[in-house]
Short mmCIF file of C-alpha atoms and ligand atoms in Angstrom, two decimals:
data_model
loop_
_atom_site.label_atom_id
_atom_site.label_comp_id
_atom_site.label_asym_id
_atom_site.label_seq_id
_atom_site.Cartn_x
_atom_site.Cartn_y
_atom_site.Cartn_z
CA MET A 1 155.72 219.01 157.94
CA GLY A 2 156.41 219.06 154.22
CA GLY A 3 153.78 221.63 153.24
CA VAL A 4 153.30 222.16 149.53
CA THR A 5 154.22 225.62 148.31
CA VAL A 6 153.71 227.01 144.84
CA THR A 7 157.05 228.00 143.38
CA GLU A 8 157.16 230.08 140.24
CA GLN A 9 158.66 227.18 138.38
CA ASN A 10 155.93 224.66 139.10
CA ALA A 11 153.24 227.36 138.74
CA ASP A 12 154.34 227.81 135.13
CA ALA A 13 154.34 224.08 134.57
CA LEU A 14 150.90 223.75 136.15
CA HIS A 15 149.41 226.63 134.12
CA PRO A 16 151.00 226.61 130.67
CA ALA A 17 149.64 229.26 128.30
CA GLU A 18 148.96 226.62 125.64
CA ARG A 19 145.82 225.49 127.48
CA LEU A 20 143.96 228.55 126.17
CA THR A 21 145.03 227.73 122.63
CA LEU A 22 143.92 224.13 123.07
CA ALA A 23 140.57 225.25 124.53
CA ARG A 24 140.02 227.59 121.59
CA LYS A 25 140.73 224.82 119.12
CA ALA A 26 138.54 222.33 121.00
CA ALA A 27 135.67 224.82 121.00
CA GLY A 28 135.97 225.30 117.24
CA ASP A 29 136.17 221.54 116.65
CA ALA A 30 132.98 221.09 118.68
CA GLY A 31 131.13 223.68 116.61
CA LEU A 32 131.02 226.22 119.44
CA ASP A 33 131.54 229.94 118.81
CA ALA A 34 132.72 230.64 122.35
CA LEU A 35 133.34 229.11 125.76
CA LEU A 36 132.24 231.12 128.81
CA VAL A 37 134.00 229.96 131.96
CA SER A 38 133.06 231.23 135.43
CA PRO A 39 135.01 230.70 138.71
CA GLY A 40 135.82 227.12 139.55
CA ALA A 41 138.17 224.34 138.57
CA ASP A 42 137.76 224.92 134.81
CA LEU A 43 138.82 228.57 135.14
CA ARG A 44 141.71 227.69 137.41
CA TYR A 45 142.80 224.94 135.01
CA LEU A 46 142.77 227.23 131.99
CA THR A 47 144.32 230.33 133.59
CA GLY A 48 145.62 229.56 137.09
CA TYR A 49 143.17 232.14 138.48
CA GLN A 50 141.34 230.95 141.60
CA ALA A 51 138.54 233.50 141.47
CA LEU A 52 135.97 234.13 144.17
CA PRO A 53 132.64 232.53 143.21
CA LEU A 54 130.48 235.55 144.06
CA GLU A 55 127.43 237.29 142.61
CA ARG A 56 129.42 239.71 140.44
CA LEU A 57 130.43 238.14 137.15
CA THR A 58 133.94 236.82 136.59
CA CYS A 59 134.18 235.14 133.20
CA LEU A 60 136.88 233.86 130.90
CA VAL A 61 135.70 234.21 127.31
CA VAL A 62 137.31 231.90 124.77
CA PRO A 63 135.98 232.66 121.28
CA ALA A 64 136.81 230.02 118.67
CA GLU A 65 137.86 232.71 116.19
CA ALA A 66 139.37 235.47 118.33
CA ASP A 67 141.72 235.98 121.27
CA PRO A 68 140.47 234.94 124.70
CA PHE A 69 139.84 237.60 127.37
CA LEU A 70 138.99 237.67 131.04
CA VAL A 71 136.26 239.93 132.42
CA VAL A 72 136.35 240.63 136.16
CA PRO A 73 134.84 243.14 138.59
CA ALA A 74 137.18 246.18 138.63
CA LEU A 75 137.83 245.66 142.34
CA GLU A 76 139.14 242.14 141.62
CA ARG A 77 141.31 243.11 138.65
CA PRO A 78 144.50 243.42 140.77
CA ALA A 79 143.95 239.92 142.18
CA ALA A 80 143.36 238.47 138.72
CA ALA A 81 146.46 240.16 137.33
CA ALA A 82 148.56 238.90 140.26
CA SER A 83 147.46 235.30 139.63
CA PRO A 84 149.12 233.08 137.00
CA ALA A 85 146.46 234.46 134.59
CA GLY A 86 148.43 237.73 134.61
CA GLY A 87 151.37 235.99 132.98
CA LEU A 88 149.46 234.47 130.06
CA GLY A 89 149.33 237.53 127.80
CA LEU A 90 145.58 237.51 128.32
CA ASP A 91 143.53 240.73 128.23
CA ILE A 92 141.99 241.26 131.67
CA THR A 93 139.17 243.80 131.63
CA GLY A 94 137.61 245.19 134.80
CA PHE A 95 134.03 246.44 134.86
CA ALA A 96 132.56 249.06 137.18
CA GLU A 97 129.71 248.43 139.64
CA THR A 98 127.15 250.04 137.30
CA ASP A 99 128.32 248.32 134.09
CA ASP A 100 126.38 245.44 132.55
CA ALA A 101 129.14 242.85 132.27
CA TYR A 102 126.94 240.46 130.27
CA ALA A 103 126.12 243.06 127.62
CA MET A 104 129.79 244.04 127.55
CA ILE A 105 130.82 240.45 126.76
CA ALA A 106 128.03 240.03 124.20
CA ARG A 107 129.24 243.19 122.37
CA ARG A 108 132.81 242.00 122.41
CA LEU A 109 132.12 238.54 120.97
CA PRO A 110 132.60 238.15 117.22
CA ALA A 111 129.39 238.98 115.33
CA GLY A 112 126.98 236.16 114.56
CA VAL A 113 127.53 233.94 117.59
CA SER A 114 125.02 231.13 117.23
CA ARG A 115 126.23 228.64 119.88
CA PHE A 116 128.05 229.34 123.11
CA ALA A 117 128.97 226.91 125.87
CA VAL A 118 129.17 227.59 129.59
CA ASP A 119 131.14 225.63 132.18
CA ASN A 120 128.96 222.98 133.81
CA HIS A 121 129.06 224.65 137.21
CA MET A 122 128.11 228.18 136.12
CA TRP A 123 125.37 229.55 138.38
CA ALA A 124 121.93 229.39 136.77
CA GLU A 125 121.43 233.15 137.25
CA LYS A 126 124.57 233.83 135.20
CA LEU A 127 123.61 231.45 132.42
CA LEU A 128 120.17 233.09 132.21
CA ALA A 129 121.79 236.54 132.04
CA PHE A 130 124.01 235.38 129.17
CA GLN A 131 120.98 233.95 127.37
CA ALA A 132 119.24 237.31 127.73
CA ALA A 133 122.34 239.13 126.42
CA LEU A 134 122.68 236.75 123.46
CA PRO A 135 119.03 236.08 122.56
CA ASP A 136 119.77 234.66 119.11
CA ALA A 137 122.36 232.14 120.30
CA GLN A 138 121.90 228.65 121.65
CA ALA A 139 123.49 227.87 125.03
CA CYS A 140 125.03 224.50 125.82
CA LEU A 141 127.45 222.91 128.26
CA ALA A 142 131.22 223.14 127.87
CA GLY A 143 131.75 220.07 130.06
CA ASP A 144 132.56 217.61 127.32
CA VAL A 145 135.05 219.95 125.65
CA LEU A 146 136.79 220.91 128.90
CA THR A 147 136.79 217.35 130.25
CA GLU A 148 138.77 216.11 127.30
CA LEU A 149 141.42 218.74 128.05
CA ARG A 150 141.51 218.05 131.78
CA VAL A 151 141.11 214.27 131.92
CA ARG A 152 144.72 213.44 131.03
CA LYS A 153 147.06 215.08 133.49
CA SER A 154 150.42 216.51 132.47
CA PRO A 155 153.57 215.27 134.27
CA ALA A 156 153.48 218.48 136.35
CA GLU A 157 149.90 217.75 137.37
CA VAL A 158 150.72 214.13 138.23
CA ALA A 159 153.58 215.41 140.38
CA ALA A 160 151.14 217.76 142.13
CA LEU A 161 148.72 214.86 142.73
CA ARG A 162 151.62 212.76 144.03
CA ARG A 163 152.41 215.49 146.57
CA ALA A 164 148.72 215.64 147.57
CA GLY A 165 148.73 211.83 147.97
CA ALA A 166 151.83 211.95 150.17
CA ALA A 167 150.20 214.65 152.31
CA ILE A 168 147.06 212.60 153.01
CA ASP A 169 149.22 209.50 153.63
CA ARG A 170 150.94 211.43 156.43
CA VAL A 171 147.53 211.88 158.06
CA HIS A 172 146.56 208.20 157.78
CA ARG A 173 149.87 207.24 159.39
CA ARG A 174 148.80 209.24 162.46
CA VAL A 175 145.20 208.05 162.83
CA GLY A 176 146.19 205.72 165.69
CA GLU A 177 146.98 208.81 167.78
CA TRP A 178 143.32 209.82 167.83
CA LEU A 179 141.15 206.80 167.15
CA ARG A 180 140.40 204.96 170.38
CA PRO A 181 137.46 203.70 172.43
CA GLY A 182 135.54 206.31 174.42
CA ARG A 183 135.96 209.15 171.89
CA THR A 184 133.20 210.23 169.51
CA GLU A 185 133.53 210.15 165.72
CA ARG A 186 133.26 213.94 165.77
CA GLU A 187 136.17 214.33 168.19
CA VAL A 188 138.36 212.05 166.10
CA ALA A 189 137.35 213.87 162.91
CA ARG A 190 138.30 217.24 164.41
CA ASP A 191 141.83 216.00 165.13
CA ILE A 192 142.07 214.51 161.65
CA ALA A 193 140.91 217.80 160.07
CA ASP A 194 143.66 219.72 161.90
CA ALA A 195 146.21 217.17 160.71
CA ILE A 196 145.01 217.44 157.08
CA ILE A 197 145.96 221.13 157.14
CA GLU A 198 149.23 220.49 159.01
CA ALA A 199 150.19 217.85 156.47
CA GLY A 200 150.19 220.31 153.57
CA HIS A 201 146.63 221.03 152.44
CA VAL A 202 144.96 224.45 152.40
CA THR A 203 141.42 223.10 152.73
CA VAL A 204 139.82 220.07 154.35
CA ASP A 205 137.40 218.75 151.73
CA PHE A 206 135.82 215.93 153.74
CA VAL A 207 136.39 213.76 156.80
CA ILE A 208 134.39 210.54 157.11
CA VAL A 209 134.76 208.62 160.35
CA GLY A 210 132.25 205.76 160.24
CA SER A 211 132.48 203.54 163.31
CA GLY A 212 130.71 200.28 164.11
CA PRO A 213 127.39 200.10 162.20
CA ASN A 214 128.14 203.53 160.67
CA SER A 215 131.00 201.90 158.74
CA ALA A 216 128.27 200.28 156.61
CA SER A 217 127.09 203.69 155.32
CA PRO A 218 129.52 204.73 152.57
CA HIS A 219 128.87 208.48 152.77
CA HIS A 220 128.33 208.68 156.51
CA GLU A 221 130.31 211.72 157.66
CA VAL A 222 130.58 211.93 161.41
CA SER A 223 128.24 211.65 164.37
CA ASP A 224 128.37 211.81 168.14
CA ARG A 225 128.55 208.02 168.35
CA VAL A 226 131.12 206.92 170.92
CA ILE A 227 133.66 204.51 169.49
CA ARG A 228 133.75 201.15 171.25
CA ALA A 229 136.30 198.38 171.52
CA GLY A 230 135.87 195.98 168.61
CA ASP A 231 134.54 198.61 166.19
CA PRO A 232 135.62 198.59 162.57
CA VAL A 233 136.09 202.24 161.51
CA VAL A 234 136.14 203.55 157.94
CA VAL A 235 138.24 206.73 157.66
CA ASP A 236 137.91 208.48 154.28
CA ILE A 237 139.69 211.83 154.08
CA GLY A 238 140.83 214.40 151.58
CA GLY A 239 141.89 217.99 151.07
CA THR A 240 143.23 220.38 148.46
CA THR A 241 146.83 221.58 148.34
CA ALA A 242 147.99 225.15 147.62
CA GLU A 243 148.71 224.01 144.08
CA GLY A 244 145.01 223.27 143.68
CA TYR A 245 145.15 219.47 143.52
CA CYS A 246 143.07 217.13 145.64
CA SER A 247 143.82 214.13 147.80
CA ASP A 248 141.43 211.31 148.75
CA SER A 249 142.28 208.11 150.58
CA THR A 250 140.36 205.60 152.69
CA ARG A 251 141.68 203.13 155.18
CA THR A 252 139.64 200.86 157.41
CA TYR A 253 140.78 200.46 160.98
CA ALA A 254 139.71 198.13 163.77
CA VAL A 255 139.78 199.40 167.33
CA GLY A 256 140.72 196.14 169.03
CA GLU A 257 139.78 192.73 167.65
CA PRO A 258 136.94 193.19 165.10
CA PRO A 259 133.71 191.15 165.25
CA ALA A 260 133.31 187.66 163.78
CA GLY A 261 133.38 187.61 160.00
CA PHE A 262 134.96 191.02 159.57
CA ARG A 263 138.48 189.81 158.81
CA GLU A 264 137.10 187.48 156.11
CA LEU A 265 135.16 190.33 154.52
CA TYR A 266 138.24 192.55 154.65
CA ALA A 267 140.43 189.90 153.02
CA VAL A 268 138.04 189.71 150.05
CA LEU A 269 137.97 193.50 149.75
CA LEU A 270 141.76 193.76 149.88
CA ARG A 271 142.09 191.13 147.16
CA ALA A 272 139.62 193.02 144.96
CA GLN A 273 141.27 196.41 145.47
CA THR A 274 144.78 195.02 144.95
CA THR A 275 143.75 193.19 141.77
CA GLN A 276 142.08 196.32 140.42
CA THR A 277 145.09 198.49 141.19
CA GLU A 278 147.33 196.04 139.37
CA ALA A 279 144.97 195.92 136.37
CA VAL A 280 145.41 199.62 135.52
CA ARG A 281 146.97 200.12 132.11
CA PRO A 282 146.19 202.04 128.92
CA GLY A 283 143.32 200.58 126.91
CA VAL A 284 141.49 198.93 129.80
CA THR A 285 138.03 200.50 129.94
CA ALA A 286 136.48 202.04 133.02
CA GLU A 287 133.79 199.35 133.10
CA GLN A 288 136.36 196.57 132.78
CA LEU A 289 138.31 197.96 135.72
CA ASP A 290 135.09 198.15 137.74
CA ALA A 291 134.28 194.53 136.87
CA VAL A 292 137.73 193.26 137.89
CA GLY A 293 136.96 194.08 141.53
CA ARG A 294 133.22 193.50 141.43
CA ASP A 295 133.67 189.96 140.10
CA ILE A 296 135.96 189.03 143.01
CA ILE A 297 133.55 190.50 145.56
CA THR A 298 130.56 188.83 143.89
CA ALA A 299 132.27 185.43 143.73
CA ALA A 300 132.89 185.64 147.49
CA GLY A 301 129.15 186.23 148.05
CA TYR A 302 129.24 189.96 148.81
CA GLY A 303 128.15 191.29 145.40
CA GLU A 304 124.91 192.88 146.61
CA HIS A 305 126.87 194.72 149.32
CA PHE A 306 129.22 196.58 146.96
CA ILE A 307 126.71 199.34 146.33
CA HIS A 308 128.72 202.02 144.53
CA ARG A 309 131.02 202.42 141.54
CA THR A 310 134.73 201.61 141.89
CA GLY A 311 135.94 205.19 141.66
CA HIS A 312 136.06 208.70 140.27
CA GLY A 313 138.64 210.84 138.55
CA ILE A 314 140.55 213.37 140.62
CA GLY A 315 142.58 216.47 139.87
CA MET A 316 141.55 220.05 140.60
CA GLU A 317 138.22 218.60 141.73
CA SER A 318 137.94 215.62 144.03
CA HIS A 319 135.26 214.09 141.79
CA GLU A 320 135.68 214.50 138.02
CA GLU A 321 136.10 212.34 134.92
CA PRO A 322 136.93 209.53 134.42
CA TYR A 323 134.31 207.70 136.51
CA ILE A 324 135.20 204.03 137.01
CA VAL A 325 131.74 202.64 136.65
CA ALA A 326 129.73 199.93 134.85
CA GLY A 327 128.47 201.24 131.53
CA SER A 328 131.47 203.49 130.84
CA SER A 329 133.41 202.30 127.81
CA ARG A 330 135.97 205.10 128.24
CA ALA A 331 139.45 203.60 127.75
CA LEU A 332 142.09 204.49 130.30
CA ALA A 333 144.96 206.52 128.86
CA PRO A 334 148.28 207.73 130.27
CA GLY A 335 147.82 210.69 132.61
CA MET A 336 144.32 209.76 133.80
CA ALA A 337 144.08 209.87 137.60
CA PHE A 338 141.25 208.23 139.53
CA SER A 339 140.34 206.49 142.76
CA ILE A 340 140.06 202.74 143.20
CA GLU A 341 137.79 202.37 146.19
CA PRO A 342 135.72 199.20 146.36
CA GLY A 343 133.73 198.69 149.55
CA ILE A 344 131.60 196.00 151.15
CA TYR A 345 128.79 197.15 153.46
CA LEU A 346 126.59 194.83 155.55
CA PRO A 347 123.63 197.05 156.53
CA ASP A 348 123.43 197.96 160.23
CA THR A 349 126.36 195.66 160.96
CA TYR A 350 129.69 196.85 159.59
CA GLY A 351 131.49 197.71 156.38
CA ALA A 352 134.91 198.40 154.94
CA ARG A 353 136.44 200.39 152.09
CA ILE A 354 139.99 200.71 150.77
CA GLU A 355 140.79 203.66 148.54
CA ASP A 356 143.90 204.72 146.69
CA ILE A 357 144.42 207.21 143.90
CA ALA A 358 146.02 205.62 140.84
CA VAL A 359 147.45 207.20 137.69
CA CYS A 360 147.49 205.40 134.37
CA THR A 361 151.04 205.47 132.98
CA ASP A 362 152.47 204.40 129.61
CA GLU A 363 153.10 200.88 130.89
CA GLY A 364 150.53 200.34 133.66
CA GLY A 365 149.56 202.25 136.75
CA GLU A 366 151.12 204.13 139.62
CA ARG A 367 149.58 204.23 143.07
CA LEU A 368 149.76 207.67 144.71
CA ASN A 369 148.75 206.47 148.18
CA LEU A 370 151.38 204.32 149.74
CA THR A 371 150.28 203.54 153.29
CA GLY A 372 149.75 199.85 154.01
CA ARG A 373 146.43 198.35 152.97
CA ASP A 374 146.24 195.56 155.54
CA LEU A 375 143.60 196.02 158.20
CA VAL A 376 145.11 198.33 160.84
CA VAL A 377 144.24 196.94 164.27
CA LEU A 378 144.63 199.66 166.89
CA PRO A 379 144.65 199.09 170.67
CA GLY A 380 141.06 198.47 171.80
ZN1 ZN B 1 137.43 208.99 149.54
ZN1 ZN B 2 137.04 208.89 146.53
#
């Protein structure tokens, strides 16, 4: 089924040691004495270590003026050393159950730390423990610094996202096997979830099956509603591959001939999404890309029914920078990966969304989801 495996070669390419050097430099440039990074996408990005997010502290410490080191519970040291982090020449220190890991890190930081930054998803209890261990230092968020490193994907990362896109495409191509009148959204979603794993993901991140009036609720997940002939159905699905990269794609299906007006709405949406996808190129700003689709939808009279931003960045997290949203003057640059997912939702009636992941290239954009975007009409 074309599962994605992590070979040593692409693991190296996905976790090059230079990221720690770049993080150190970025911290110094931002006036930070150290970055403190707990389990999550930032840690995995910087070291390749997918640590367990548990109550014991696991923390990558990146001082601006000294070598980085990784502090882990002693019982997890073998797992950390076996991960790509073990190949980075990084000191990995284990602490015993009775040690105070926070005090240990505070002692090991260069003297006179006045500002440290924590990853944006660090648990509050860990941040507070660091503040107590470093009472003279100011704590802030490392998000801006780490985002600038992560927002432009390397060719190896784009290749990993391409494989994730192909995996979720394989699932959309099979939706007709499961989506039919008489079944509930939940039953269909269960089959789709199994297929997401079979297609080459290690986790199912979300499965939205919004049928009939539920298709008008963008973040509807699933319910026990029984699908009926004539229903439009929004199917928005994604997972994470073994390499740690996410997929996310939406297609709208009709189970039999859809109700009056739906095909017209869908044609407008398809025109907006296609025009936006074709508008991707370096220098275009996030808000301009949002407007390209919103203007088309507004001109057709559906403006008030496009109630969310155009898209979100994607990589090791399924929602990350850059957000494709009004008010963001961030310019697209080669290597940025994000969704283009306009939708039109008529409350309590029906709705539709089309979503592809796109990558900004040197010349324009590349779509990573390649299933057809025409309305898929299944037997009703
Ligand atoms: Zn989605
Ligand atoms: Zn999305």
